[in-house]
Tab-separated table of C-alpha atoms and ligand atoms in Angstrom:
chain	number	residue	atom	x	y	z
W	1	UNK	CA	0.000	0.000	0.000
W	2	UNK	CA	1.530	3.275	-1.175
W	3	UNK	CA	1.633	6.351	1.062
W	4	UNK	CA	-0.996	8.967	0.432
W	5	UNK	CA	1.147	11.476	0.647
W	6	UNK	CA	3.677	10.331	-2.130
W	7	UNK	CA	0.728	10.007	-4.560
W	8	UNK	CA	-0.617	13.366	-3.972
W	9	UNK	CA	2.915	14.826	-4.567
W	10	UNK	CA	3.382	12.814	-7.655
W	11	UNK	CA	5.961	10.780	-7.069
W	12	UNK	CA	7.801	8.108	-9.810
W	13	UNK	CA	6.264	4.769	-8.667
W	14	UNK	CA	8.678	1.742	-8.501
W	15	UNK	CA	9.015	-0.211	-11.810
W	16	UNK	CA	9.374	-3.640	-10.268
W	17	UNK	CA	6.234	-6.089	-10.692
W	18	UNK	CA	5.706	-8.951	-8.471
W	19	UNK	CA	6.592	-12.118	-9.383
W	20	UNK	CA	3.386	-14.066	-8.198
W	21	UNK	CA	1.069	-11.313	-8.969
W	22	UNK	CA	2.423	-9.611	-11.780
W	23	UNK	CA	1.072	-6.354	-10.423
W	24	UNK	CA	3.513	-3.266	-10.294
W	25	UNK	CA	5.522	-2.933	-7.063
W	26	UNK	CA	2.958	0.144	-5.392
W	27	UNK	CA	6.035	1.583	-3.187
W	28	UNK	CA	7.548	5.323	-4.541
W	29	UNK	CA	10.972	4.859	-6.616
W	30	UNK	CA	14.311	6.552	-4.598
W	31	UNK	CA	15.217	9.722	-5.499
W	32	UNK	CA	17.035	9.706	-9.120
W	33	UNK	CA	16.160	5.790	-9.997
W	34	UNK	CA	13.414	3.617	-11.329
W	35	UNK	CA	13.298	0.956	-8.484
W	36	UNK	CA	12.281	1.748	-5.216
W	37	UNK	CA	14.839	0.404	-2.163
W	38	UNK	CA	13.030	-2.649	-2.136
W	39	UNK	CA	14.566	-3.493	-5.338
W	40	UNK	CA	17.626	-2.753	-5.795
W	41	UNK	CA	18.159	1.085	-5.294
W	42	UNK	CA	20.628	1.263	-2.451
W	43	UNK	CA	22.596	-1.489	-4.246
W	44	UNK	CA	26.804	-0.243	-4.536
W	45	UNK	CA	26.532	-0.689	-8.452
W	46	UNK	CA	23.119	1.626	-9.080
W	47	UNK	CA	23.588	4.157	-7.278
W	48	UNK	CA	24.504	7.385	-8.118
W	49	UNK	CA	28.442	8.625	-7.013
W	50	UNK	CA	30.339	11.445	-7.312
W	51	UNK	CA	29.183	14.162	-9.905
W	52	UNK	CA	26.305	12.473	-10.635
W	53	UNK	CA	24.402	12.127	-7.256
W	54	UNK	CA	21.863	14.704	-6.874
W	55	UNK	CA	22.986	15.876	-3.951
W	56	UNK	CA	26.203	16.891	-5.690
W	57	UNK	CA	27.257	20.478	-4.741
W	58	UNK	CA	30.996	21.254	-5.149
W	59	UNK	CA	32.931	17.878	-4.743
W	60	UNK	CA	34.479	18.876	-1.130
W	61	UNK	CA	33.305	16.170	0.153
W	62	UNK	CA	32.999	13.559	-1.633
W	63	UNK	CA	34.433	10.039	-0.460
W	64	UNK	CA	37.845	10.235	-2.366
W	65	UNK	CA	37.879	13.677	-1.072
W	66	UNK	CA	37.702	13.268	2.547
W	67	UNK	CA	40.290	10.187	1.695
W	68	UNK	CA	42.471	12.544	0.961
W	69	UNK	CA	42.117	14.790	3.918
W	70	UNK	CA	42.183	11.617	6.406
W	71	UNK	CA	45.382	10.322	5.378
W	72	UNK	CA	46.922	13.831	4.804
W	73	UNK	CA	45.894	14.791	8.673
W	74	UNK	CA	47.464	11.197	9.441
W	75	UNK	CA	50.374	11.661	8.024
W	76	UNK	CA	50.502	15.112	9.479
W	77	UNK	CA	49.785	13.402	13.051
W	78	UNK	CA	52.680	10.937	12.473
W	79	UNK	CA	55.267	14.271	11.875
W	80	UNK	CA	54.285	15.836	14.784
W	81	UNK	CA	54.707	12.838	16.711
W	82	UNK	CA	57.890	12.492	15.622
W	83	UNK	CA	58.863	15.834	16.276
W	84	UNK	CA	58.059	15.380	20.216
W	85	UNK	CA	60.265	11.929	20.376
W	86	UNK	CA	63.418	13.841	18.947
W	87	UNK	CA	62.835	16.939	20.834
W	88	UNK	CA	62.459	19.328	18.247
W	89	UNK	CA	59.312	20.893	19.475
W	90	UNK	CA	57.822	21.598	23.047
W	91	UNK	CA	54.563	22.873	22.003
W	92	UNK	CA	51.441	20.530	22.949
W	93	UNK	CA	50.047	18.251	20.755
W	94	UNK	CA	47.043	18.610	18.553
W	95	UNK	CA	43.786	18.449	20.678
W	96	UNK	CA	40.942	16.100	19.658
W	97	UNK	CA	40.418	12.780	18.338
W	98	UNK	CA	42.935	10.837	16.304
W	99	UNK	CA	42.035	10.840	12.340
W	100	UNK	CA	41.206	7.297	10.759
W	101	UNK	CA	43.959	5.362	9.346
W	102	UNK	CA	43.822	5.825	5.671
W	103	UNK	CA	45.948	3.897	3.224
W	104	UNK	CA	48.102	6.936	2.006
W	105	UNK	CA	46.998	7.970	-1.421
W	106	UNK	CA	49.351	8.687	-4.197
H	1	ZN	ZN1	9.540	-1.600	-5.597
């Protein structure tokens, strides 16, 4: 049973029909796709990444982006460690919470 609300607001219907039935699949398709997430719209190889997601709004942040960042503040957390065991600083540390180790990117 499809929401009310999607109807009235004319939303794509899923695609999908039922096997046993052979009626269409009544649920409202995600966002950008024919299927709704009952069939196969959150699946890794339909949906939309990168420039192509709607939600796309100046690539800061994308995935490969904040790769990037992660294993550049890791690597910058590794120097500075390294400058406290030799000596070569006395200033405190970086506050807050260790960045995720990334697999450096090249
Ligand atoms: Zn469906």
């Amino acid at each position: 049973m499809p929401l009310p609300t999607l109807r009235l607001h004319g939303a794509k219907q899923c695609r999908a029909r039922s096997k046993r039935s052979g009626k269409q699949c009544q649920n409202p398709a995600a966002y950008g796709m024919p299927v709704c997430r009952m069939h196969g719209a959150r699946h890794p190889h339909t949906t939309l990444r990168g420039e192509a997601h709607p939600g796309y709004k100046h690539g800061h942040e994308t995935l490969e982006a904040k790769a990037v960042r992660s294993s550049k503040l890791f690597e910058l957390r590794r120097l500075e460690a390294l400058m406290h065991v030799l000596g070569m600083t006395t200033s405190k540390k970086s506050p807050g919470r260790k960045p995720k180790f990334n697999r450096p990117t090249s």
